[in-house]
Tab-separated table of C-alpha atoms and ligand atoms in Angstrom:
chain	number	residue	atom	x	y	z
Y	7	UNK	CA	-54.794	93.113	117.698
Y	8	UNK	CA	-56.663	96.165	119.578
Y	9	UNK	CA	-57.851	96.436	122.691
Y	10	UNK	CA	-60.992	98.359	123.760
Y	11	UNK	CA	-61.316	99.314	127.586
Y	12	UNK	CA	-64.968	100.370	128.464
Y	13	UNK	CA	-65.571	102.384	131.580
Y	14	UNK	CA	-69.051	103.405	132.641
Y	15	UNK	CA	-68.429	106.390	134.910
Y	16	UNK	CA	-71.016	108.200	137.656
Y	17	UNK	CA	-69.504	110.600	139.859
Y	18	UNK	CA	-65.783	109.128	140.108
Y	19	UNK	CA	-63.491	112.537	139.475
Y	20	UNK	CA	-61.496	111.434	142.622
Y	21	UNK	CA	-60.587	107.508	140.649
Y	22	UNK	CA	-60.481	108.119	137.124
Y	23	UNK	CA	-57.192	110.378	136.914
Y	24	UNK	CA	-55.172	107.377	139.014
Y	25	UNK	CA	-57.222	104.401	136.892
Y	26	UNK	CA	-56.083	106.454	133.590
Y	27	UNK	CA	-52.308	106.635	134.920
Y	28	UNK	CA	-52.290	102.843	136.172
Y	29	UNK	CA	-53.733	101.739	132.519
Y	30	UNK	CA	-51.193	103.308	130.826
Y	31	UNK	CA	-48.427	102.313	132.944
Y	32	UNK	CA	-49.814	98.312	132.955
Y	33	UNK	CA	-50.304	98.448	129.129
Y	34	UNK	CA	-47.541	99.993	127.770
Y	35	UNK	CA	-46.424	98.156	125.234
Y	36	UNK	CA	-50.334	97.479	124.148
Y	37	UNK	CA	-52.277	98.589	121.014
Y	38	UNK	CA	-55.768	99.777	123.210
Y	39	UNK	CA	-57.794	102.546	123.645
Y	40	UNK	CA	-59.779	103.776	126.650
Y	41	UNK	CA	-63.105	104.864	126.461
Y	42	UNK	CA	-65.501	106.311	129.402
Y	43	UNK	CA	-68.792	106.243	129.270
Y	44	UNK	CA	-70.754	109.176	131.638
Y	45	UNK	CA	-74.058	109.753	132.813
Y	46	UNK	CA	-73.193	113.142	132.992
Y	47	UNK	CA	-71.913	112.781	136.468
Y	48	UNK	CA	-72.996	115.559	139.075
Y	49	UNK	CA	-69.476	115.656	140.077
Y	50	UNK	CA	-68.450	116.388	136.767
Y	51	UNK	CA	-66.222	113.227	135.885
Y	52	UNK	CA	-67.049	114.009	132.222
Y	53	UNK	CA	-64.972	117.272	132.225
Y	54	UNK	CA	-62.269	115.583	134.164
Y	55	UNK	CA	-62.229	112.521	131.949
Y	56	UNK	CA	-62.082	115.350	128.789
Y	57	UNK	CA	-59.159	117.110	130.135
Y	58	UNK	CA	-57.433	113.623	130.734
Y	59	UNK	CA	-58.062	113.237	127.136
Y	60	UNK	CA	-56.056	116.188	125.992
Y	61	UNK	CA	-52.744	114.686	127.068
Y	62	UNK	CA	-53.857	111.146	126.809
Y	63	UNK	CA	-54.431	110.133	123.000
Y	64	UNK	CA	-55.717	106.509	123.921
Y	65	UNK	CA	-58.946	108.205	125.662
Y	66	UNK	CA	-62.275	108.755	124.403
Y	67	UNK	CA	-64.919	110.501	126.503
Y	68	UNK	CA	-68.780	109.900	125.547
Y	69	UNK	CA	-70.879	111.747	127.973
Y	70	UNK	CA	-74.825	111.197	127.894
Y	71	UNK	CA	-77.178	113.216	129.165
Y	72	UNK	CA	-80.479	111.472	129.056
Y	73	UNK	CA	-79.792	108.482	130.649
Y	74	UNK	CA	-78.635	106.951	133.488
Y	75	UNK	CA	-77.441	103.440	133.862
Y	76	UNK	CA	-74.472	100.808	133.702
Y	77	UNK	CA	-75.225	98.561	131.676
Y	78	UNK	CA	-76.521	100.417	128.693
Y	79	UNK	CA	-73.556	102.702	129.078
Y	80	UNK	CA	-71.273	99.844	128.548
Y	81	UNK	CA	-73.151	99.060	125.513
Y	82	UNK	CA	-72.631	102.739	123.682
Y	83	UNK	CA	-69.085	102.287	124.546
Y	84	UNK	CA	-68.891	98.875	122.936
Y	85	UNK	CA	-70.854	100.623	119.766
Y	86	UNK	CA	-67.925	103.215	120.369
Y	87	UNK	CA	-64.969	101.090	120.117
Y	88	UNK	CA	-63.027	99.258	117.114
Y	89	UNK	CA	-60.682	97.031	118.881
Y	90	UNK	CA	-60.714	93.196	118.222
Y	91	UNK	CA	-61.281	92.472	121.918
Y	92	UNK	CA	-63.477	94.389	124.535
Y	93	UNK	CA	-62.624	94.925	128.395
Y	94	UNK	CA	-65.076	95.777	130.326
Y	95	UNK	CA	-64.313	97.261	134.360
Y	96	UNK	CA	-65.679	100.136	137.118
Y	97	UNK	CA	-63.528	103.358	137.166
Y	98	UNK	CA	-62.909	103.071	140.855
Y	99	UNK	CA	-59.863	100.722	141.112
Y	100	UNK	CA	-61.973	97.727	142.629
Y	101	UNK	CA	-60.710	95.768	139.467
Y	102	UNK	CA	-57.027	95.338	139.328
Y	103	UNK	CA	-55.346	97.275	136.546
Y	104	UNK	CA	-52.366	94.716	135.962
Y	105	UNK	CA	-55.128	91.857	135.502
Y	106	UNK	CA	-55.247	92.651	132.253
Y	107	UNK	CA	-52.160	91.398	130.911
Y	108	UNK	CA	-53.225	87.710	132.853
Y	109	UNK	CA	-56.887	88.252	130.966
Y	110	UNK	CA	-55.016	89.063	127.588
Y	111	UNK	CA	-53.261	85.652	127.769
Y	112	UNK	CA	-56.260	83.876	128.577
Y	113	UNK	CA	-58.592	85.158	125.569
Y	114	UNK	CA	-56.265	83.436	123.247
Y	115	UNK	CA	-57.620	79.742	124.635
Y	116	UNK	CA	-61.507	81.409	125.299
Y	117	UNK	CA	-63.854	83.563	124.031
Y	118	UNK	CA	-64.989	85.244	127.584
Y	119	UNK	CA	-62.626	85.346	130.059
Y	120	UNK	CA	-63.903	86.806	133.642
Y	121	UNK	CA	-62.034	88.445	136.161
Y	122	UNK	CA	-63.236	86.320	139.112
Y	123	UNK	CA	-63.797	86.593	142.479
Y	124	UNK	CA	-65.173	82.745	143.415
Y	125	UNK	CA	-62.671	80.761	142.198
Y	126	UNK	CA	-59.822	79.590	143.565
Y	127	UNK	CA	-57.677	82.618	144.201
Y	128	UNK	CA	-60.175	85.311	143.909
Y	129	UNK	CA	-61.591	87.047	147.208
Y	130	UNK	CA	-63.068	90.599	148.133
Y	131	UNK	CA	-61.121	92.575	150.339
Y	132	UNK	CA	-63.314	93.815	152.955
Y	133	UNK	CA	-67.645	93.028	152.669
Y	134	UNK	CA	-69.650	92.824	155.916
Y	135	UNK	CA	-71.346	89.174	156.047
Y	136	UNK	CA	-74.428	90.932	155.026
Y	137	UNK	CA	-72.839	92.039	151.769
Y	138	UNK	CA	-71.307	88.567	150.975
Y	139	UNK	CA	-74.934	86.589	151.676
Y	140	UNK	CA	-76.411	89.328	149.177
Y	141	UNK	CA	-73.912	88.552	146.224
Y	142	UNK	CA	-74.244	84.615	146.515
Y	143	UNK	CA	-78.146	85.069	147.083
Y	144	UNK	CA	-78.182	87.049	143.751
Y	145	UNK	CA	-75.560	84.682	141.931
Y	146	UNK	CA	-78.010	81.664	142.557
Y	147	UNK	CA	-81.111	83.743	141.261
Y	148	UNK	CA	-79.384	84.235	138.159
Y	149	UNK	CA	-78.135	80.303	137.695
Y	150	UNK	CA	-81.887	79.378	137.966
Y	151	UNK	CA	-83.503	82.143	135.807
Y	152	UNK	CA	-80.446	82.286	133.613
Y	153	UNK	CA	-79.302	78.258	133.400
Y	154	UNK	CA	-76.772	78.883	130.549
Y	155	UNK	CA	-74.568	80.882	133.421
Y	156	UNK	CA	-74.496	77.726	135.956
Y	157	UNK	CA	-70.962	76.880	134.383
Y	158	UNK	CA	-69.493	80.433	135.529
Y	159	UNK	CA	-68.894	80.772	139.532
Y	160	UNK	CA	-68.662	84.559	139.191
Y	161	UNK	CA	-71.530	85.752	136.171
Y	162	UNK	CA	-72.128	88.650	138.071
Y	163	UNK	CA	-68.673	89.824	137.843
Y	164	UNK	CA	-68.301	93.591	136.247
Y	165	UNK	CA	-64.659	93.100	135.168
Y	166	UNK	CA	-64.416	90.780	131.918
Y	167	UNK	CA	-62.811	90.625	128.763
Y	168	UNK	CA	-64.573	89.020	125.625
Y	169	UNK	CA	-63.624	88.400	122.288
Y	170	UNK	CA	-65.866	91.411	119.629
Y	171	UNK	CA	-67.307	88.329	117.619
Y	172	UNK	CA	-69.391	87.544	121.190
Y	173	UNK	CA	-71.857	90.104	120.661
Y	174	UNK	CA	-71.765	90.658	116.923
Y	175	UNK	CA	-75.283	90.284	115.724
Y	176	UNK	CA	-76.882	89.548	119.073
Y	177	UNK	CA	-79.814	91.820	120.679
Y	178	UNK	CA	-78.282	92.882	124.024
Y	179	UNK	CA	-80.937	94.723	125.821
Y	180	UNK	CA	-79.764	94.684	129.645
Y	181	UNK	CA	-80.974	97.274	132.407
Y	182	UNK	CA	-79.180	98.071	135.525
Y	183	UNK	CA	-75.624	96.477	136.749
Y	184	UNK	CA	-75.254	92.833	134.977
Y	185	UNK	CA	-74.145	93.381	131.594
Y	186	UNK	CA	-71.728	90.193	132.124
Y	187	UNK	CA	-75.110	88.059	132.518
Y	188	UNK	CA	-77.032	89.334	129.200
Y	189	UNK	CA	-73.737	88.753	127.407
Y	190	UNK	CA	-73.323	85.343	128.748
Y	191	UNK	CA	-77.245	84.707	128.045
Y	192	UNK	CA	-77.173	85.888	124.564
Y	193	UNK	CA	-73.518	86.100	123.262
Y	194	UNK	CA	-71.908	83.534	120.802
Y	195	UNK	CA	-69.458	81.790	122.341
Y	196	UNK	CA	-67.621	78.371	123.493
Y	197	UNK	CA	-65.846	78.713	125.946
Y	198	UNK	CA	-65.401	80.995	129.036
Y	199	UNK	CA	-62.484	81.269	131.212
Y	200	UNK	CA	-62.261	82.834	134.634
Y	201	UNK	CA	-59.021	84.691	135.974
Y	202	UNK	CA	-59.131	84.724	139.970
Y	203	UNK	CA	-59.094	88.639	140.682
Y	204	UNK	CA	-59.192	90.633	144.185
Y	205	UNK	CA	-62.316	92.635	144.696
Y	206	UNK	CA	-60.774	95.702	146.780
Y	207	UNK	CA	-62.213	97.820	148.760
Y	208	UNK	CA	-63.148	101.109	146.867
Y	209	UNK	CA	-60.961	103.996	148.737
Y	210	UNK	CA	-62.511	107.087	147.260
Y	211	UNK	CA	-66.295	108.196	146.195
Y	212	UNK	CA	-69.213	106.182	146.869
Y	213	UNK	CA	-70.451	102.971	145.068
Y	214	UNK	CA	-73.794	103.741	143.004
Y	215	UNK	CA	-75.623	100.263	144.162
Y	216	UNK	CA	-79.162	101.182	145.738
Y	217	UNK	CA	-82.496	99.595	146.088
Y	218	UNK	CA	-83.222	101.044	142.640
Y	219	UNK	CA	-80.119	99.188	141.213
Y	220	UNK	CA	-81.431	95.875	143.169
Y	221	UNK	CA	-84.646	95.834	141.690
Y	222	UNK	CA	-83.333	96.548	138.479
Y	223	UNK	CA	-81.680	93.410	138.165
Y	224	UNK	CA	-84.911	91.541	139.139
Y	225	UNK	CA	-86.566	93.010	136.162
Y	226	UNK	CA	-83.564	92.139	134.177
Y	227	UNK	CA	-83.759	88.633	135.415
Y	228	UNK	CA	-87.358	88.129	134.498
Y	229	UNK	CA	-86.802	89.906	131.756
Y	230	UNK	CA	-84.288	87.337	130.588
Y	231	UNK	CA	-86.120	84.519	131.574
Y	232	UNK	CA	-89.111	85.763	129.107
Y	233	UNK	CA	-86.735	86.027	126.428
Y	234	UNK	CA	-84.962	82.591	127.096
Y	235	UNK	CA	-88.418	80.973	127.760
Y	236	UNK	CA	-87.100	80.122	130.961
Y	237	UNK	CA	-90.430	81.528	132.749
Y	238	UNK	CA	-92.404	79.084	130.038
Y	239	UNK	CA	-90.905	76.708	132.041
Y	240	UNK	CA	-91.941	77.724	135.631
Y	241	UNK	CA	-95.853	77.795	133.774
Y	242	UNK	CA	-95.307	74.796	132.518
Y	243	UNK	CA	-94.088	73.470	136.239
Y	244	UNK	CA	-96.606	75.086	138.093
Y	245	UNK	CA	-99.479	73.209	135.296
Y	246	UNK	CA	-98.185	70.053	136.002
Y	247	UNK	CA	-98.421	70.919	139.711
Y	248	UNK	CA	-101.819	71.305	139.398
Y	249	UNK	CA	-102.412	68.188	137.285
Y	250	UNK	CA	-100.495	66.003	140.119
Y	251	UNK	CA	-103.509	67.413	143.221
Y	252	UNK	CA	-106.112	65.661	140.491
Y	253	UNK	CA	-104.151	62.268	139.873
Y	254	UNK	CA	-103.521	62.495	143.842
Y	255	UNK	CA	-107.439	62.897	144.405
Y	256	UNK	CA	-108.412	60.416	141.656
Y	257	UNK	CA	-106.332	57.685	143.090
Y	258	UNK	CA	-107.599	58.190	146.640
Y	259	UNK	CA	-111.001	58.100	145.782
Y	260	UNK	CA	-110.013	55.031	143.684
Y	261	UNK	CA	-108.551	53.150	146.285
Y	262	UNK	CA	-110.652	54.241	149.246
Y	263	UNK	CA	-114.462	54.351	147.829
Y	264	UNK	CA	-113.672	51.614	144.925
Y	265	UNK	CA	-111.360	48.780	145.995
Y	266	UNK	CA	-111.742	49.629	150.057
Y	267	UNK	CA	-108.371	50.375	151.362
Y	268	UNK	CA	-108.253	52.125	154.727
Y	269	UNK	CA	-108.070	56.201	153.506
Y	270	UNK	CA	-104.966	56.786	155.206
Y	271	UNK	CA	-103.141	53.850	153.503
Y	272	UNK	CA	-104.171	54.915	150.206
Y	273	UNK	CA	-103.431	58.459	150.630
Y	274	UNK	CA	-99.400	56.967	150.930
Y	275	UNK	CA	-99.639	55.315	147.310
Y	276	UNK	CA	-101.946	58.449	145.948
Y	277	UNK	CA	-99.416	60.880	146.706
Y	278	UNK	CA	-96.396	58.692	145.099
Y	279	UNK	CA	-98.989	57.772	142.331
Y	280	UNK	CA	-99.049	62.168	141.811
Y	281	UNK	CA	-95.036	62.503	142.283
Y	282	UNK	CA	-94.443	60.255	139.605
Y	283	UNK	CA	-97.338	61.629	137.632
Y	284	UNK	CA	-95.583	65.133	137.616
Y	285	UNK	CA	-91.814	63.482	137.497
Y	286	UNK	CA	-93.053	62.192	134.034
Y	287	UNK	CA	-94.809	65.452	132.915
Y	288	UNK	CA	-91.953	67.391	133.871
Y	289	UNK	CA	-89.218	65.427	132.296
Y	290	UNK	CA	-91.112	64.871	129.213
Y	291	UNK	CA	-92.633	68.561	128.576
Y	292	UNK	CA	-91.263	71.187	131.474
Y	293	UNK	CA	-87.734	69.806	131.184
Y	294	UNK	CA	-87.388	67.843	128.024
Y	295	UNK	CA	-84.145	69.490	126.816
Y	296	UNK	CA	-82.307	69.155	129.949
Y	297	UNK	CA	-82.577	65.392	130.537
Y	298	UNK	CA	-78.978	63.286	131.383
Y	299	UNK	CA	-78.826	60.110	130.699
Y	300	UNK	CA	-80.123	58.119	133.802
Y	301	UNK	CA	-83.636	58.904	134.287
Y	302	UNK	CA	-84.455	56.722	137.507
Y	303	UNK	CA	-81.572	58.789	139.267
Y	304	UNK	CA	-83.799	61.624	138.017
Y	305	UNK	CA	-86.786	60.150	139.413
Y	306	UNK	CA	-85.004	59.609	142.673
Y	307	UNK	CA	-83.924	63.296	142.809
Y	308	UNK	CA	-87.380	64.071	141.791
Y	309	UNK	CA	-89.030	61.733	145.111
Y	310	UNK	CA	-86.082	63.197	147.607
Y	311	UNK	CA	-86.938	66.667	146.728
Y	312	UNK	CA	-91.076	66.233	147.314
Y	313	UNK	CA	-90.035	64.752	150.304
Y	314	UNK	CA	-90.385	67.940	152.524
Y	315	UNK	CA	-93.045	69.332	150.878
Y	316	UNK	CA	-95.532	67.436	153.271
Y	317	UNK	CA	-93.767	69.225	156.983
Y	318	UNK	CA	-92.797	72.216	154.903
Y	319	UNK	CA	-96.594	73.167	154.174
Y	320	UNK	CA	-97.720	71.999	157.556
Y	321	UNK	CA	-95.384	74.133	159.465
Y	322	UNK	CA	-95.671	77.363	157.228
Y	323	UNK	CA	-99.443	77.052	158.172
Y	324	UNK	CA	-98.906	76.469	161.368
Y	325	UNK	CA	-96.600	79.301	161.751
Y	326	UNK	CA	-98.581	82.049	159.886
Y	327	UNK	CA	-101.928	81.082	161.417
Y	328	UNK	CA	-100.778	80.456	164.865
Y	329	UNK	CA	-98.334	83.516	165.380
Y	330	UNK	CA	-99.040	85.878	162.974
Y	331	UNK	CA	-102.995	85.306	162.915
Y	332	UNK	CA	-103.354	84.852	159.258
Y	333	UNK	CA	-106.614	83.402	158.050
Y	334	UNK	CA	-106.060	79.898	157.455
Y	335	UNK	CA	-107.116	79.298	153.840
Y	336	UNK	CA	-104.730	82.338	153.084
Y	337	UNK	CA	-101.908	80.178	155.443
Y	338	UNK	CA	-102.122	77.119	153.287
Y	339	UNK	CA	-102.375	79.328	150.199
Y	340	UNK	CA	-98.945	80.559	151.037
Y	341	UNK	CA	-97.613	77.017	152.411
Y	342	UNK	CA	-98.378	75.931	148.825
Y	343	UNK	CA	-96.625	79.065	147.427
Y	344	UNK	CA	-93.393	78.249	148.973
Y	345	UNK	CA	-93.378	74.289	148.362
Y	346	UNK	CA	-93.737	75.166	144.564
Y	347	UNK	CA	-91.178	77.821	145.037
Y	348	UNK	CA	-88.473	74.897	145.967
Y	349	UNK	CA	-89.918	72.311	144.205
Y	350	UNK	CA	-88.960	74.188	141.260
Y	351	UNK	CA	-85.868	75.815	142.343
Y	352	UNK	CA	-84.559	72.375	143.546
Y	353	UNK	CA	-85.527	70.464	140.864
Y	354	UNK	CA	-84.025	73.362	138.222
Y	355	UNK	CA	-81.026	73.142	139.956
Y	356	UNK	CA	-80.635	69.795	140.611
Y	357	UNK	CA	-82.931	67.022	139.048
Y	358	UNK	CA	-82.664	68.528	135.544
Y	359	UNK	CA	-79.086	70.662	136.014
Y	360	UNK	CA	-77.748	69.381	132.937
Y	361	UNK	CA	-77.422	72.192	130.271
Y	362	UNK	CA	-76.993	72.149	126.521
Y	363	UNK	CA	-74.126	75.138	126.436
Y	364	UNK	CA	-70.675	74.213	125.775
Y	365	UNK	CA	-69.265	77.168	128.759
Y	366	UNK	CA	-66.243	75.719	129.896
Y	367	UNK	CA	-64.106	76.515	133.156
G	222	GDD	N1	-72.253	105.515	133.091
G	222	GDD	C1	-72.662	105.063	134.275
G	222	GDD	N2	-73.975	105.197	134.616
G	222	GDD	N3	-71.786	104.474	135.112
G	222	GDD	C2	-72.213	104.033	136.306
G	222	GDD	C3	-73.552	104.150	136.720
G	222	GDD	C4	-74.471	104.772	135.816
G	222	GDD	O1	-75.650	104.919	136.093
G	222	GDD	N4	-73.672	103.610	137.966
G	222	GDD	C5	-72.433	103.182	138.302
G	222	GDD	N5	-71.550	103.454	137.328
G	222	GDD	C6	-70.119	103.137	137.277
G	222	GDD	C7	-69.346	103.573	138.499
G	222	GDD	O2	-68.841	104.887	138.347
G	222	GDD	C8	-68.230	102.527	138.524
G	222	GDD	O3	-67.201	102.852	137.632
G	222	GDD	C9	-68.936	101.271	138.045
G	222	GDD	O4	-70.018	101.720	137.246
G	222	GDD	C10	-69.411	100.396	139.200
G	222	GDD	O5	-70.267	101.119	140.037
G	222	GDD	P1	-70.248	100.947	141.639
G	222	GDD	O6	-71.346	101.785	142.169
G	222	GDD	O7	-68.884	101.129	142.158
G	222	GDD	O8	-70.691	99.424	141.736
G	222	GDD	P2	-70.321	98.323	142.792
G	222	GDD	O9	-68.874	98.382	143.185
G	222	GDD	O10	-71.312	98.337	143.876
G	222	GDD	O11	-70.577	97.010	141.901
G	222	GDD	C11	-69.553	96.458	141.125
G	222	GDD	O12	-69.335	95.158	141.537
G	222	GDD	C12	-70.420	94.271	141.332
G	222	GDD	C13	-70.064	92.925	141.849
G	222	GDD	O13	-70.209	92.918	143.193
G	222	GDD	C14	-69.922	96.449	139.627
G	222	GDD	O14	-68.785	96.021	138.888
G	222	GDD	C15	-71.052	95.524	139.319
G	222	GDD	O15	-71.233	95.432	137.893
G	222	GDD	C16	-70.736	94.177	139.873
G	222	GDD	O16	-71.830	93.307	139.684
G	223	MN	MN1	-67.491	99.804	142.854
């Protein structure tokens, strides 16, 4: 059994002669090669990572000098490689060298196994609160554009280990830093295991993640969605929204104009008679393959979460119109903006959270 180590490289000459030593030391008695993948680093890691090559025979150097990004650069080194199973981790020691050997007894059990850093165990060394809110704000963007990944606590991890069957015959087309994600949305596999790792703190060179890398994984997320026809499914939400404000009007009119009810009264059964009217839409056409079992709990998670929309819309009104002056037609179009926003997001994570994949822990 071989072992392929991919490492994307940009500008880490200071890390990669101490991450080469530490390899070799950890896997010693290991069948693996090593192979870097460079953007043609200003810095010149490529000619660094070339000399290390001359006295170190498990290390292959790709350098590319047309493009620039992680993810894709992970993927020429997996076209690069011929071991059995592929390790993927950053050149500047933030992943633990030894982990491998924990990771390596793991895969026999798995298919994926991810060096972690939310389960028990894991942590990060040293990230301001800012930091930390920005990696959990991220992780639950891709659990509701990517729903397959909701089983993983760390998808967004860049040290993993998978088995080469994974991404045989799949169409991995990631941009920017989460190659773990497209793997995890597209791969074959049963189950995935996580190993609890420590995230240090990088001691040397600077860390790559900008704005640009940021809003590359947006586009990669609703890239992915497309793909999965998890967007279809935020269309299909938002039409049945829309269907709901008719059956709301229709039954006020109904029971106002027609049988006589006080307005106000009638509004109360209207706007249950358009929350059920979109529960049922929704878990017979927006969510049809992700219903449990008990469908009145659903309904009941469906109610609690429409709850809020009423005070939520008021007070976003209120508050745009009233302190920040904006036109009030534009205020209640963005009230309604933001209750659809959680109604989906809630409901996607909650009322219909059951998912076909097998992913275990
Ligand atoms: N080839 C190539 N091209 N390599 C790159 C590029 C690029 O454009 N950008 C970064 N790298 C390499 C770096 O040299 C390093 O080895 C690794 O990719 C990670 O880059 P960092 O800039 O250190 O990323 P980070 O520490 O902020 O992010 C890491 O942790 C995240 C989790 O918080 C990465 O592992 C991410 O994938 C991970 O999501
Ligand atoms: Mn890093």
């Amino acid at each position: 059994m071989k072992l392929s180590i991919i490492v994307p490289t940009y500008n880490e000459r200071e890390n990669l002669p101490i991450l080469v030593k530490e390899l070799k030391n950890n896997l010693d008695d290991i069948d693996f090669e090593l192979i870097i993948v460079d953007d043609n680093s200003p810095d010149g890691t490529w000619k660094i990572a070339e000399e290390l090559a001359h006295d170190y025979k498990f290390l292959k150097v790709i350098r590319r000098e047309n493009e620039r990004d992680l993810a894709t650069a992970v993927l020429e080194g997996f076209k690069n490689s011929n071991g059995d199973i592929l390790v993927v981790m950053d050149a500047d020691l933030q992943h633990p060298p030894e982990k491998i050997l924990d990771m390596l007894k793991k895969i026999n059990g798995a298919d994926i196994v991810i060096g972690s850093r939310y389960i028990e165990g894991g942590e990060i060394e040293d990230w301001s609160i800012i930091r930390r809110i920005y990696s959990k704000f991220a992780k639950i963007l891709a659990y509701i554009f990517v729903p397959k990944c909701r089983k993983v606590k760390d998808p967004l991890s860049g040290f993993f280990m998978l088995k080469r069957e994974v991404i045989e015959n799949t169409n991995l087309n990631p941009i920017g830093y989460k190659i773990l994600l497209e793997i995890l949305a597209k791969g074959n596999y049963r189950k995935v295991l996580e190993e609890p790792i420590k995230f240090c703190n990088r001691k040397r060179g600077k860390s790559s993640l900008n704005i640009g890398v940021q809003s590359k994984y947006i586009k990669h997320l609703l890239k992915l969605s497309w793909e999965l026809k998890e967007f279809h499914r935020i269309i299909k939400f938002g039409i049945v929204g829309l269907s709901g404000i008719f059956v709301n009007l229709f039954v006020l009119w109904f029971l106002t104009s027609f049988i006589g009810i006080y307005y106000l009264y009638s509004a109360i059964f209207s706007i249950e008679a358009s929350i059920i009217s979109n529960f049922l839409l929704n878990d017979l056409w927006t969510f049809r393959d992700r219903r449990d079992r008990n469908w009145i709990r659903r309904l009941i998670k469906f109610n609690i979460i429409s709850l809020p929309a009423f005070p939520m819309q008021i007070s976003v009104m209120g508050i745009l119109k009233e302190i920040f002056g904006v036109y009030y037609l534009m205020a209640a179009f963005i009230g309604i903006i933001i209750v659809f926003i959680w109604n989906f997001v809630a409901n996607t994570l909650w009322t219909w959270k059951k998912i076909e994949c097998s992913a275990t822990q």
